[in-house]
Short mmCIF file of C-alpha atoms in Angstrom, two decimals:
data_model
loop_
_atom_site.label_atom_id
_atom_site.label_comp_id
_atom_site.label_asym_id
_atom_site.label_seq_id
_atom_site.Cartn_x
_atom_site.Cartn_y
_atom_site.Cartn_z
CA GLN A 291 71.57 6.39 -32.86
CA LYS A 292 68.02 7.41 -33.65
CA GLU A 293 66.22 5.30 -36.19
CA VAL A 294 65.34 8.25 -38.41
CA GLU A 295 67.64 11.24 -38.89
CA GLN A 296 66.54 14.47 -40.52
CA ASP A 297 68.30 17.81 -40.66
CA PRO A 298 66.00 20.32 -38.94
CA GLY A 299 67.24 23.27 -41.01
CA PRO A 300 65.97 25.92 -41.35
CA LEU A 301 66.25 25.86 -45.12
CA SER A 302 65.58 29.11 -46.94
CA VAL A 303 65.19 29.24 -50.73
CA PRO A 304 63.90 31.80 -53.23
CA GLU A 305 60.58 31.26 -54.94
CA GLY A 306 60.91 28.99 -57.97
CA ALA A 307 63.90 27.06 -56.64
CA ILE A 308 64.11 23.30 -56.50
CA VAL A 309 64.08 22.09 -52.91
CA SER A 310 65.71 18.87 -51.75
CA LEU A 311 64.78 17.40 -48.39
CA ASN A 312 66.39 14.24 -47.05
CA CYS A 313 66.24 11.61 -44.33
CA THR A 314 68.47 8.73 -43.41
CA TYR A 315 67.49 5.73 -41.37
CA SER A 316 69.11 2.77 -39.70
CA ASN A 317 66.38 0.13 -39.55
CA SER A 318 66.60 -2.05 -42.66
CA ALA A 319 63.11 -3.39 -41.93
CA PHE A 320 61.51 -0.12 -43.00
CA GLN A 321 59.67 -0.58 -46.25
CA TYR A 322 57.04 2.14 -46.25
CA PHE A 323 58.14 5.74 -46.52
CA MET A 324 56.02 8.83 -46.12
CA TRP A 325 56.46 12.57 -46.30
CA TYR A 326 54.21 14.84 -44.28
CA ARG A 327 53.83 18.60 -44.36
CA GLN A 328 53.10 20.42 -41.13
CA TYR A 329 52.16 24.07 -40.92
CA SER A 330 52.80 25.92 -37.70
CA ARG A 331 50.54 24.73 -34.88
CA LYS A 332 48.71 22.28 -37.11
CA GLY A 333 48.68 18.52 -37.44
CA PRO A 334 50.73 16.86 -40.20
CA GLU A 335 49.15 16.12 -43.57
CA LEU A 336 50.30 13.33 -45.85
CA LEU A 337 52.08 14.47 -49.01
CA MET A 338 53.64 11.38 -50.50
CA TYR A 339 53.76 7.67 -49.83
CA THR A 340 56.31 5.26 -51.32
CA TYR A 341 56.82 1.55 -50.94
CA SER A 342 60.35 0.13 -51.09
CA SER A 343 62.92 1.67 -53.43
CA GLY A 344 62.13 3.87 -56.37
CA ASN A 345 60.66 7.19 -57.38
CA LYS A 346 57.17 8.57 -57.18
CA GLU A 347 55.97 11.82 -58.67
CA ASP A 348 52.90 13.87 -57.83
CA GLY A 349 52.68 17.28 -59.41
CA ARG A 350 55.60 19.39 -58.20
CA PHE A 351 56.64 16.76 -55.65
CA THR A 352 58.93 13.78 -56.24
CA ALA A 353 59.80 11.22 -53.59
CA GLN A 354 62.84 8.98 -53.93
CA VAL A 355 63.81 5.99 -51.84
CA ASP A 356 67.21 4.29 -51.92
CA LYS A 357 66.99 1.34 -49.57
CA SER A 358 70.57 0.25 -50.26
CA SER A 359 71.79 3.56 -48.82
CA LYS A 360 68.94 3.89 -46.33
CA TYR A 361 68.26 7.34 -47.73
CA ILE A 362 65.06 9.01 -48.83
CA SER A 363 64.45 12.36 -50.49
CA LEU A 364 61.63 14.71 -51.31
CA PHE A 365 62.08 17.17 -54.16
CA ILE A 366 59.85 20.19 -54.63
CA ARG A 367 59.99 21.87 -58.04
CA ASP A 368 59.03 25.49 -58.67
CA SER A 369 58.75 26.11 -54.95
CA GLN A 370 56.12 28.59 -53.78
CA PRO A 371 55.83 30.69 -50.61
CA SER A 372 52.85 28.50 -49.70
CA ASP A 373 55.26 25.56 -49.49
CA SER A 374 56.81 27.16 -46.41
CA ALA A 375 56.23 24.61 -43.66
CA THR A 376 57.96 21.84 -41.77
CA TYR A 377 58.41 18.62 -43.72
CA LEU A 378 58.55 15.38 -41.78
CA CYS A 379 59.65 12.04 -43.12
CA ALA A 380 58.10 8.95 -41.59
CA MET A 381 58.72 5.25 -42.01
CA SER A 382 57.13 1.98 -41.14
CA ALA A 383 58.22 -1.64 -41.23
CA ASP A 384 54.85 -3.05 -42.13
CA GLU A 385 51.84 -1.94 -44.06
CA VAL A 386 49.23 -2.69 -41.48
CA GLY A 387 49.39 -2.37 -37.76
CA TYR A 388 52.71 -0.63 -37.26
CA ALA A 389 53.13 2.87 -35.93
CA LEU A 390 55.15 5.42 -37.83
CA ASN A 391 58.70 6.50 -36.99
CA PHE A 392 59.12 10.20 -37.66
CA GLY A 393 62.13 12.34 -38.39
CA LYS A 394 62.51 15.68 -36.56
CA GLY A 395 61.25 17.61 -39.54
CA THR A 396 62.96 20.18 -41.76
CA SER A 397 61.73 23.74 -41.59
CA LEU A 398 61.45 25.23 -45.09
CA LEU A 399 61.01 28.91 -45.93
CA VAL A 400 60.34 29.93 -49.52
CA THR A 401 60.84 33.65 -49.96
CA PRO A 402 59.04 35.67 -52.66
CA GLY B 148 36.57 13.10 -45.99
CA ALA B 149 38.90 11.65 -43.33
CA VAL B 150 38.70 14.51 -40.87
CA VAL B 151 40.00 14.24 -37.34
CA SER B 152 39.21 16.88 -34.75
CA GLN B 153 40.75 17.62 -31.40
CA HIS B 154 39.33 19.55 -28.50
CA PRO B 155 40.43 21.81 -27.02
CA SER B 156 42.92 23.36 -29.42
CA TRP B 157 44.68 25.18 -26.60
CA VAL B 158 44.48 24.77 -22.85
CA ILE B 159 46.23 26.39 -19.92
CA CYS B 160 46.07 24.67 -16.57
CA LYS B 161 47.67 24.97 -13.18
CA SER B 162 50.26 22.55 -11.95
CA GLY B 163 48.70 19.58 -10.19
CA THR B 164 45.41 19.64 -12.08
CA SER B 165 44.22 17.20 -14.74
CA VAL B 166 43.40 17.96 -18.34
CA LYS B 167 41.38 15.89 -20.82
CA ILE B 168 41.95 16.10 -24.56
CA GLU B 169 39.46 14.62 -27.01
CA CYS B 170 40.21 13.17 -30.42
CA ARG B 171 37.34 12.42 -32.80
CA SER B 172 37.19 10.91 -36.25
CA LEU B 173 34.34 12.79 -37.86
CA ASP B 174 33.55 10.79 -40.98
CA PHE B 175 35.09 7.36 -40.51
CA GLN B 176 35.44 4.69 -37.88
CA ALA B 177 38.90 4.54 -36.38
CA THR B 178 39.88 1.13 -35.17
CA THR B 179 43.23 2.49 -34.06
CA MET B 180 44.17 5.86 -32.69
CA PHE B 181 47.61 7.15 -31.86
CA TRP B 182 48.70 9.86 -29.45
CA TYR B 183 51.85 11.84 -30.13
CA ARG B 184 53.67 14.56 -28.27
CA GLN B 185 55.72 17.17 -30.05
CA PHE B 186 58.09 19.59 -28.34
CA PRO B 187 59.23 22.73 -30.19
CA LYS B 188 61.52 21.92 -33.12
CA GLN B 189 61.30 18.23 -32.29
CA SER B 190 59.76 15.27 -34.00
CA LEU B 191 56.45 13.67 -33.19
CA MET B 192 57.06 11.18 -30.44
CA LEU B 193 54.57 8.36 -30.19
CA MET B 194 53.15 8.09 -26.70
CA ALA B 195 50.64 5.31 -27.07
CA THR B 196 48.53 3.28 -29.44
CA SER B 197 44.93 2.54 -28.62
CA ASN B 198 42.51 0.13 -30.20
CA GLU B 199 38.82 0.50 -29.62
CA GLY B 200 37.62 -1.47 -26.62
CA SER B 201 41.03 -2.50 -25.36
CA LYS B 202 43.77 -1.04 -23.20
CA ALA B 203 46.24 1.31 -24.77
CA THR B 204 49.80 0.21 -25.50
CA TYR B 205 52.27 2.74 -24.17
CA GLU B 206 55.72 3.43 -25.56
CA GLN B 207 58.73 2.94 -23.35
CA GLY B 208 59.21 5.83 -20.98
CA VAL B 209 55.59 7.02 -21.08
CA GLU B 210 53.86 6.78 -17.72
CA LYS B 211 50.55 5.06 -18.23
CA ASP B 212 49.23 6.23 -14.86
CA LYS B 213 49.95 9.82 -15.78
CA PHE B 214 48.67 9.77 -19.34
CA LEU B 215 45.33 7.98 -19.26
CA ILE B 216 43.98 6.95 -22.64
CA ASN B 217 40.44 5.80 -23.26
CA HIS B 218 39.26 4.62 -26.67
CA ALA B 219 35.64 4.03 -25.78
CA SER B 220 34.17 4.11 -29.27
CA LEU B 221 35.23 3.88 -32.90
CA THR B 222 35.14 7.64 -33.24
CA LEU B 223 36.45 8.93 -29.93
CA SER B 224 39.65 8.63 -27.94
CA THR B 225 40.60 10.74 -24.95
CA LEU B 226 43.96 11.53 -23.37
CA THR B 227 43.91 12.71 -19.77
CA VAL B 228 47.06 14.26 -18.38
CA THR B 229 46.81 13.72 -14.65
CA SER B 230 48.57 15.89 -12.07
CA ALA B 231 50.06 18.00 -14.83
CA HIS B 232 53.44 19.65 -14.35
CA PRO B 233 55.17 22.40 -16.37
CA GLU B 234 57.35 19.78 -18.10
CA ASP B 235 54.14 18.29 -19.55
CA SER B 236 53.64 21.48 -21.55
CA SER B 237 53.74 20.38 -25.17
CA PHE B 238 51.78 19.99 -28.39
CA TYR B 239 49.67 16.83 -28.26
CA ILE B 240 48.53 15.39 -31.58
CA CYS B 241 46.29 12.43 -32.20
CA SER B 242 45.90 10.44 -35.37
CA ALA B 243 43.26 7.96 -36.41
CA ARG B 244 43.45 5.03 -38.76
CA PRO B 245 40.49 3.29 -40.36
CA GLY B 246 40.18 -0.42 -39.71
CA LEU B 247 42.84 -2.54 -41.48
CA ALA B 248 44.11 0.51 -43.34
CA SER B 249 47.73 0.77 -44.35
CA SER B 250 50.13 2.36 -41.90
CA TYR B 251 50.38 5.50 -43.99
CA GLU B 252 46.66 6.03 -43.78
CA GLN B 253 46.80 7.96 -40.56
CA TYR B 254 44.77 11.10 -40.41
CA PHE B 255 46.07 13.63 -37.97
CA GLY B 256 44.13 16.00 -35.80
CA PRO B 257 45.07 19.68 -35.61
CA GLY B 258 46.76 19.23 -32.24
CA THR B 259 46.22 20.56 -28.72
CA ARG B 260 48.67 22.96 -27.15
CA LEU B 261 48.95 22.36 -23.42
CA THR B 262 50.55 24.93 -21.18
CA VAL B 263 50.96 24.06 -17.52
CA THR B 264 51.70 27.00 -15.24
#
């Protein structure tokens, strides 16, 4: 079993829809949870960072972490065509010094 | 700020030749740099972690004699794919982390697409 599981999609939604992206994980030591956005043939860029369980909101983006279920989510409100990209979840067991464990990424297409 | 560049962005080479990819942090000093490989529709797979001035730490299954990593300065790391084969064709991405920064503070380069013919 891979440490981080993420449905690769593709996920297609109409503009303005609420998008829900999810990852599950198996390593209970993970405490730091990140979401990255990656456009085609580009490097990932950090969208959201969350420590331990809870919610974090930044504009149209909300990240949720449920450590008891080993489940994290990213919600995108009022989705835009410019949100079309691959979204990768990533996790780490420690704040400093540890490499990130990435999910496969979910390909999102927002249609006008 | 926090810009990481990679060069070249795309390279085609013949089987058996070697290719060097550069990763530079342009506006910060990167104590640690990471090299990832990404196949189409797959996740980023960590290949190795390098700290300035010391030998790189390779992930299990990554041949250190094939993928040579040099982190000679706080702003430059290089990955050399030696004796490249078609199965080495992939998207190689580096990331750089400022000294003692949190794990999420990794700044990714734009990637290098390697095609081995």
